[in-house]
Amino acid sequence: MDAIRAEHLKKAFATVTAVNDVSIAVKEGEIFGFLGPNGAGKTTTIRLVTGVLTPDTGTVHINGIDIHRHPLDAKMQMGVIPESSTVYGDMTAEQNLHMSGKMYGMPRALRDERIDEILLRMGLSEKRHTLVRTFSKGMKQRVNIACAIIHRPRVLFLDEPTSGLDVQSRRLVIETIQDMNEQGSTIFLTTHNIEEANTLCQTVCIINKGKIVAQDSPERLKKMFDTTQSVEVSFDRPVGRDLLSGEGILRAEPCGDKWRLYTDNPDQVLKYLIGRAERESIGITSLATSGPSLEEAFIQITECT
Ligand SMILES: Nc1ncnc2c1ncn2[C@@H]1O[C@H](COP(=O)(O)OP(=O)(O)O)[C@@H](O)[C@H]1O
Ligand SMILES: [Mg+2]
């Protein structure tokens, strides 16, 4: 059974069709990335899938439960972190967490236990009795996430969770997503940060102008749209361009203290470089290959649709 199953969702606001026949299936235990430029329909889709909005047409099932027929049952399985924070500024971090736990029907003792654990995990233990309105954006987002996962939801939805956060908060948010997933939760994540989708997600779905234009693993999406790879190399002394031509090398470009060599055949280039450097007693100080980027694929997909 799919953890999240949405079929033929459609939602129009006046003249704008924000979501146009979107179908999504997310397997249990997966981290699913929903990627698209601003205004593509990501937030509207997440609102439809979490039952905040009612679709014009289409259905949504969370762990097999129809969200529009049985909203409460479905919502008990979920945690939702919306685009803008929903925490209460005139309450402390701990009070926010108690209130969220109560809404999910958690008894006091269980709430106490989880709150200690989660505040520690989020680096907020010392701030538990401080009013949330005094918190930085990153700290507010940590409280926001803590409130959404206090009941250990089986399915977690996050709408651009790291957008605009400081480095430390961003790392905590990413680690929390990974922890939740390792403990069995299915994750649905919207983002316009391609690198984030690339490193976190098993499946990426790209939405543009309300329609899904591609869905696959990040690796396969990259391969589909760009076959050129590169090898980055640096040497212990300057080398001439003659050393960096032929043998599968399509193009060589200086790049800081390194060279970037574009190729369809990185294996051939690596073997050549190592052999040639050895023969000429040149030291290789660094050597790395990198595939085509998801960013390249994303731009090609969204520009041609
Ligand atoms: N409540 C609303 N009323 C009118 N138009 C809306 C509303 N919500 C979203 N839209 C429009 O729907 C489209 C998709 O928006 P949204 O889902 O927020 O995109 P994203 O989250 O990908 O940036 C945009 O054109 C936006 O202006
Ligand atoms: Mg949005």
Short mmCIF file of C-alpha atoms and ligand atoms in Angstrom, two decimals:
data_model
loop_
_atom_site.label_atom_id
_atom_site.label_comp_id
_atom_site.label_asym_id
_atom_site.label_seq_id
_atom_site.Cartn_x
_atom_site.Cartn_y
_atom_site.Cartn_z
CA MET A 1 0.00 0.00 0.00
CA ASP A 2 1.22 3.52 -0.77
CA ALA A 3 1.67 5.84 2.21
CA ILE A 4 0.44 8.75 0.11
CA ARG A 5 -1.77 8.34 -2.90
CA ALA A 6 -3.27 11.30 -4.73
CA GLU A 7 -5.20 10.84 -7.94
CA HIS A 8 -6.11 13.45 -10.55
CA LEU A 9 -6.04 16.43 -8.21
CA LYS A 10 -7.23 19.68 -9.69
CA LYS A 11 -7.56 23.07 -8.03
CA ALA A 12 -8.31 26.42 -9.61
CA PHE A 13 -8.33 29.87 -7.97
CA ALA A 14 -10.46 32.21 -10.09
CA THR A 15 -8.64 32.11 -13.43
CA VAL A 16 -5.47 30.34 -12.27
CA THR A 17 -5.34 26.55 -12.38
CA ALA A 18 -2.78 26.08 -9.60
CA VAL A 19 -2.87 22.27 -9.72
CA ASN A 20 -3.85 20.58 -12.95
CA ASP A 21 -4.44 16.83 -12.88
CA VAL A 22 -1.69 15.88 -10.42
CA SER A 23 -1.33 12.24 -9.39
CA ILE A 24 1.26 11.13 -6.85
CA ALA A 25 2.13 7.80 -5.27
CA VAL A 26 4.67 7.69 -2.45
CA LYS A 27 5.80 4.32 -1.10
CA GLU A 28 5.99 3.71 2.61
CA GLY A 29 9.43 4.64 4.00
CA GLU A 30 10.41 6.82 1.07
CA ILE A 31 11.72 10.40 1.07
CA PHE A 32 9.81 11.97 -1.80
CA GLY A 33 10.90 15.35 -3.14
CA PHE A 34 8.42 17.66 -4.80
CA LEU A 35 10.45 20.13 -6.78
CA GLY A 36 9.45 23.13 -8.84
CA PRO A 37 10.03 26.84 -9.43
CA ASN A 38 8.08 29.49 -7.50
CA GLY A 39 4.38 29.48 -8.34
CA ALA A 40 4.54 25.95 -9.80
CA GLY A 41 1.82 24.63 -7.47
CA LYS A 42 3.84 22.94 -4.72
CA THR A 43 2.11 24.57 -1.74
CA THR A 44 -1.35 24.12 -3.26
CA THR A 45 -0.60 20.43 -3.83
CA ILE A 46 0.61 19.91 -0.26
CA ARG A 47 -2.54 21.68 1.04
CA LEU A 48 -4.73 19.40 -1.05
CA VAL A 49 -2.87 16.27 0.01
CA THR A 50 -2.99 17.19 3.72
CA GLY A 51 -6.68 18.10 3.63
CA VAL A 52 -6.30 21.85 4.24
CA LEU A 53 -7.91 22.56 0.85
CA THR A 54 -10.62 20.57 -0.89
CA PRO A 55 -9.78 19.75 -4.51
CA ASP A 56 -12.14 20.62 -7.38
CA THR A 57 -11.68 17.03 -8.49
CA GLY A 58 -9.53 14.10 -7.38
CA THR A 59 -8.93 11.94 -4.32
CA VAL A 60 -6.28 11.57 -1.61
CA HIS A 61 -5.52 8.54 0.54
CA ILE A 62 -3.07 8.56 3.47
CA ASN A 63 -2.15 4.97 4.41
CA GLY A 64 -5.32 3.92 2.65
CA ILE A 65 -7.58 6.39 4.49
CA ASP A 66 -9.58 8.83 2.33
CA ILE A 67 -8.66 12.25 3.69
CA HIS A 68 -11.84 13.97 2.59
CA ARG A 69 -14.14 11.27 3.98
CA HIS A 70 -12.22 10.58 7.20
CA PRO A 71 -10.14 13.72 7.80
CA LEU A 72 -9.49 13.14 11.50
CA ASP A 73 -8.32 9.54 11.09
CA ALA A 74 -6.04 10.56 8.24
CA LYS A 75 -4.67 13.58 10.09
CA MET A 76 -3.72 11.50 13.14
CA GLN A 77 -1.22 9.65 10.90
CA MET A 78 0.37 12.84 9.66
CA GLY A 79 2.64 15.65 10.72
CA VAL A 80 2.51 18.83 8.65
CA ILE A 81 5.04 21.64 8.54
CA PRO A 82 3.49 24.38 6.41
CA GLU A 83 5.31 27.08 4.46
CA SER A 84 4.90 29.71 7.16
CA SER A 85 5.30 28.90 10.83
CA THR A 86 2.19 28.11 12.85
CA VAL A 87 3.75 28.28 16.32
CA TYR A 88 2.34 30.67 18.91
CA GLY A 89 4.64 33.55 19.74
CA ASP A 90 3.05 34.36 23.09
CA MET A 91 3.64 30.83 24.35
CA THR A 92 6.94 29.21 25.36
CA ALA A 93 8.55 26.45 23.33
CA GLU A 94 7.36 23.90 25.88
CA GLN A 95 3.78 25.24 25.93
CA ASN A 96 3.61 25.04 22.14
CA LEU A 97 4.69 21.42 22.29
CA HIS A 98 2.17 20.55 25.02
CA MET A 99 -0.62 22.09 23.00
CA SER A 100 0.34 20.20 19.87
CA GLY A 101 0.62 16.93 21.82
CA LYS A 102 -2.82 17.46 23.35
CA MET A 103 -4.33 17.96 19.90
CA TYR A 104 -2.98 14.56 18.93
CA GLY A 105 -4.54 13.07 22.09
CA MET A 106 -1.26 12.29 23.85
CA PRO A 107 -1.48 11.75 27.63
CA ARG A 108 0.49 14.07 29.92
CA ALA A 109 3.22 11.57 30.89
CA LEU A 110 3.96 10.70 27.29
CA ARG A 111 4.03 14.38 26.34
CA ASP A 112 6.51 15.16 29.13
CA GLU A 113 8.81 12.40 28.00
CA ARG A 114 8.68 13.29 24.29
CA ILE A 115 9.05 17.02 24.94
CA ASP A 116 12.31 16.55 26.88
CA GLU A 117 13.66 14.33 24.16
CA ILE A 118 12.62 16.54 21.27
CA LEU A 119 13.83 19.83 22.81
CA LEU A 120 17.21 18.23 23.37
CA ARG A 121 17.29 16.90 19.80
CA MET A 122 16.43 20.34 18.42
CA GLY A 123 19.00 22.16 20.56
CA LEU A 124 16.25 24.04 22.41
CA SER A 125 16.49 22.62 25.95
CA GLU A 126 17.79 25.87 27.39
CA LYS A 127 15.06 27.83 25.66
CA ARG A 128 12.13 25.69 26.76
CA HIS A 129 10.64 28.37 29.01
CA THR A 130 11.27 31.28 26.63
CA LEU A 131 8.49 32.91 24.60
CA VAL A 132 8.73 31.82 20.98
CA ARG A 133 8.24 35.35 19.67
CA THR A 134 11.78 36.17 20.83
CA PHE A 135 13.23 33.30 18.72
CA SER A 136 15.16 33.64 15.45
CA LYS A 137 13.56 32.31 12.27
CA GLY A 138 15.61 29.13 12.47
CA MET A 139 14.66 28.50 16.11
CA LYS A 140 10.97 29.10 15.34
CA GLN A 141 11.17 26.59 12.52
CA ARG A 142 12.72 24.06 14.93
CA VAL A 143 9.76 24.53 17.30
CA ASN A 144 7.42 24.26 14.33
CA ILE A 145 8.94 20.92 13.33
CA ALA A 146 9.06 19.67 16.92
CA CYS A 147 5.28 20.35 17.21
CA ALA A 148 4.60 18.45 13.99
CA ILE A 149 6.53 15.32 14.98
CA ILE A 150 5.71 15.06 18.69
CA HIS A 151 3.25 12.22 18.03
CA ARG A 152 5.77 10.43 15.76
CA PRO A 153 3.67 10.60 12.61
CA ARG A 154 3.94 7.83 10.03
CA VAL A 155 3.80 10.41 7.24
CA LEU A 156 5.52 13.78 7.46
CA PHE A 157 4.84 16.68 5.08
CA LEU A 158 7.22 19.63 4.90
CA ASP A 159 6.75 22.68 2.69
CA GLU A 160 10.16 24.25 1.92
CA PRO A 161 11.40 23.45 5.42
CA THR A 162 14.89 24.88 5.07
CA SER A 163 14.08 27.97 3.05
CA GLY A 164 15.79 31.03 4.55
CA LEU A 165 17.30 29.22 7.54
CA ASP A 166 20.74 29.71 9.07
CA VAL A 167 23.29 26.95 8.54
CA GLN A 168 22.88 25.37 11.99
CA SER A 169 19.08 25.26 11.86
CA ARG A 170 19.18 23.94 8.33
CA ARG A 171 21.42 21.09 9.40
CA LEU A 172 19.19 20.23 12.34
CA VAL A 173 16.14 20.20 10.09
CA ILE A 174 17.81 17.91 7.53
CA GLU A 175 19.06 15.57 10.27
CA THR A 176 15.59 15.43 11.80
CA ILE A 177 14.07 14.51 8.45
CA GLN A 178 16.65 11.75 8.04
CA ASP A 179 16.13 10.47 11.62
CA MET A 180 12.36 10.37 11.19
CA ASN A 181 12.80 8.48 7.95
CA GLU A 182 15.22 5.98 9.52
CA GLN A 183 12.61 5.34 12.20
CA GLY A 184 10.13 4.43 9.48
CA SER A 185 8.28 7.63 8.61
CA THR A 186 7.48 8.45 5.00
CA ILE A 187 8.55 11.97 4.06
CA PHE A 188 6.97 14.31 1.51
CA LEU A 189 9.13 17.37 1.02
CA THR A 190 8.65 20.36 -1.25
CA THR A 191 11.69 22.37 -2.16
CA HIS A 192 13.15 24.59 -4.80
CA ASN A 193 16.60 23.65 -3.52
CA ILE A 194 17.83 21.13 -6.05
CA GLU A 195 20.87 20.05 -4.10
CA GLU A 196 18.69 19.23 -1.10
CA ALA A 197 16.41 17.05 -3.23
CA ASN A 198 19.45 15.40 -4.78
CA THR A 199 20.99 14.38 -1.47
CA LEU A 200 17.85 13.54 0.51
CA CYS A 201 15.31 12.00 -1.83
CA GLN A 202 14.91 8.55 -3.39
CA THR A 203 12.31 9.90 -5.78
CA VAL A 204 11.94 13.38 -7.18
CA CYS A 205 8.86 14.72 -8.86
CA ILE A 206 9.08 17.96 -10.81
CA ILE A 207 6.03 20.20 -11.10
CA ASN A 208 5.78 23.16 -13.44
CA LYS A 209 2.73 25.37 -14.06
CA GLY A 210 0.48 23.02 -12.11
CA LYS A 211 1.47 19.87 -14.01
CA ILE A 212 3.88 17.08 -13.22
CA VAL A 213 6.56 17.08 -15.87
CA ALA A 214 8.95 14.39 -14.62
CA GLN A 215 9.21 11.80 -11.88
CA ASP A 216 12.14 9.48 -11.23
CA SER A 217 15.18 8.93 -9.01
CA PRO A 218 17.58 11.91 -8.99
CA GLU A 219 20.26 9.75 -10.66
CA ARG A 220 18.01 8.68 -13.53
CA LEU A 221 16.66 12.20 -14.06
CA LYS A 222 20.20 13.49 -14.36
CA LYS A 223 21.16 10.80 -16.85
CA MET A 224 18.07 11.41 -18.93
CA PHE A 225 18.93 15.02 -19.51
CA ASP A 226 22.66 15.25 -19.62
CA THR A 227 25.23 12.65 -20.48
CA THR A 228 28.33 14.78 -20.01
CA GLN A 229 30.34 14.10 -16.89
CA SER A 230 33.49 15.68 -15.58
CA VAL A 231 36.78 14.82 -13.92
CA GLU A 232 38.44 17.37 -11.67
CA VAL A 233 42.17 17.07 -11.24
CA SER A 234 45.03 19.06 -9.78
CA PHE A 235 48.75 18.48 -10.09
CA ASP A 236 51.77 19.34 -7.95
CA ARG A 237 53.07 21.59 -10.71
CA PRO A 238 51.74 23.46 -13.74
CA VAL A 239 50.98 21.24 -16.76
CA GLY A 240 50.47 22.14 -20.39
CA ARG A 241 47.20 21.78 -22.29
CA ASP A 242 48.79 19.01 -24.41
CA LEU A 243 48.54 16.76 -21.37
CA LEU A 244 44.84 17.51 -21.11
CA SER A 245 43.64 16.69 -24.61
CA GLY A 246 42.53 13.50 -26.32
CA GLU A 247 41.93 10.19 -24.54
CA GLY A 248 38.22 10.85 -24.04
CA ILE A 249 38.65 14.45 -22.90
CA LEU A 250 36.12 16.61 -24.75
CA ARG A 251 37.13 19.91 -23.20
CA ALA A 252 39.48 21.14 -20.46
CA GLU A 253 38.80 24.24 -18.37
CA PRO A 254 40.89 25.75 -15.58
CA CYS A 255 38.88 25.96 -12.39
CA GLY A 256 40.64 27.59 -9.43
CA ASP A 257 43.79 25.56 -8.74
CA LYS A 258 42.32 22.59 -10.63
CA TRP A 259 41.37 21.54 -14.12
CA ARG A 260 37.89 20.39 -15.04
CA LEU A 261 37.83 17.86 -17.85
CA TYR A 262 34.52 17.17 -19.57
CA THR A 263 33.99 13.64 -20.88
CA ASP A 264 31.49 10.92 -21.80
CA ASN A 265 33.92 8.33 -20.48
CA PRO A 266 35.39 9.19 -17.05
CA ASP A 267 36.92 5.72 -16.71
CA GLN A 268 39.11 6.28 -19.77
CA VAL A 269 40.15 9.76 -18.59
CA LEU A 270 41.11 8.54 -15.10
CA LYS A 271 43.26 5.72 -16.46
CA TYR A 272 44.92 8.06 -18.93
CA LEU A 273 45.70 10.73 -16.31
CA ILE A 274 47.17 8.27 -13.86
CA GLY A 275 49.31 6.57 -16.52
CA ARG A 276 50.55 9.82 -18.01
CA ALA A 277 51.33 11.43 -14.64
CA GLU A 278 53.29 8.37 -13.62
CA ARG A 279 55.35 8.32 -16.82
CA GLU A 280 56.17 12.01 -16.50
CA SER A 281 56.67 11.92 -12.70
CA ILE A 282 53.95 14.48 -12.09
CA GLY A 283 52.15 14.23 -8.74
CA ILE A 284 48.33 14.18 -8.73
CA THR A 285 47.22 16.13 -5.65
CA SER A 286 43.47 15.65 -6.12
CA LEU A 287 41.21 13.69 -8.42
CA ALA A 288 37.43 13.48 -8.44
CA THR A 289 34.65 12.66 -10.86
CA SER A 290 31.24 14.24 -10.90
CA GLY A 291 28.18 13.32 -12.86
CA PRO A 292 25.75 15.60 -14.62
CA SER A 293 23.87 17.79 -12.19
CA LEU A 294 20.22 17.63 -11.23
CA GLU A 295 20.15 21.38 -11.69
CA GLU A 296 20.91 20.94 -15.38
CA ALA A 297 18.08 18.42 -15.69
CA PHE A 298 15.71 20.67 -13.76
CA ILE A 299 16.38 23.66 -16.01
CA GLN A 300 15.95 21.61 -19.16
CA ILE A 301 12.72 20.03 -17.92
CA THR A 302 11.09 23.24 -16.74
CA GLU A 303 12.21 25.32 -19.71
CA CYS A 304 10.85 22.97 -22.33
CA THR A 305 7.40 22.60 -20.72
N1 LIG B 1 -5.29 31.20 -2.23
C1 LIG B 1 -4.96 31.51 -3.48
N2 LIG B 1 -5.70 32.36 -4.22
C2 LIG B 1 -5.37 32.68 -5.49
N3 LIG B 1 -4.31 32.16 -6.14
C3 LIG B 1 -3.53 31.31 -5.48
C4 LIG B 1 -3.80 30.93 -4.11
N4 LIG B 1 -2.86 30.04 -3.70
C5 LIG B 1 -2.02 29.88 -4.76
N5 LIG B 1 -2.42 30.63 -5.82
C6 LIG B 1 -1.77 30.67 -7.15
O1 LIG B 1 -1.57 29.34 -7.57
C7 LIG B 1 -0.29 29.16 -8.21
C8 LIG B 1 0.53 28.14 -7.45
O2 LIG B 1 0.90 28.65 -6.17
P1 LIG B 1 1.64 27.78 -5.07
O3 LIG B 1 0.96 26.48 -4.93
O4 LIG B 1 1.75 28.62 -3.86
O5 LIG B 1 3.08 27.57 -5.75
P2 LIG B 1 4.50 27.17 -5.13
O6 LIG B 1 4.28 26.71 -3.72
O7 LIG B 1 5.04 26.12 -6.03
O8 LIG B 1 5.34 28.40 -5.19
C9 LIG B 1 0.33 30.55 -8.24
O9 LIG B 1 0.04 31.13 -9.49
C10 LIG B 1 -0.37 31.28 -7.11
O10 LIG B 1 -0.40 32.66 -7.36
MG MG B 2 5.08 27.32 -1.94
#
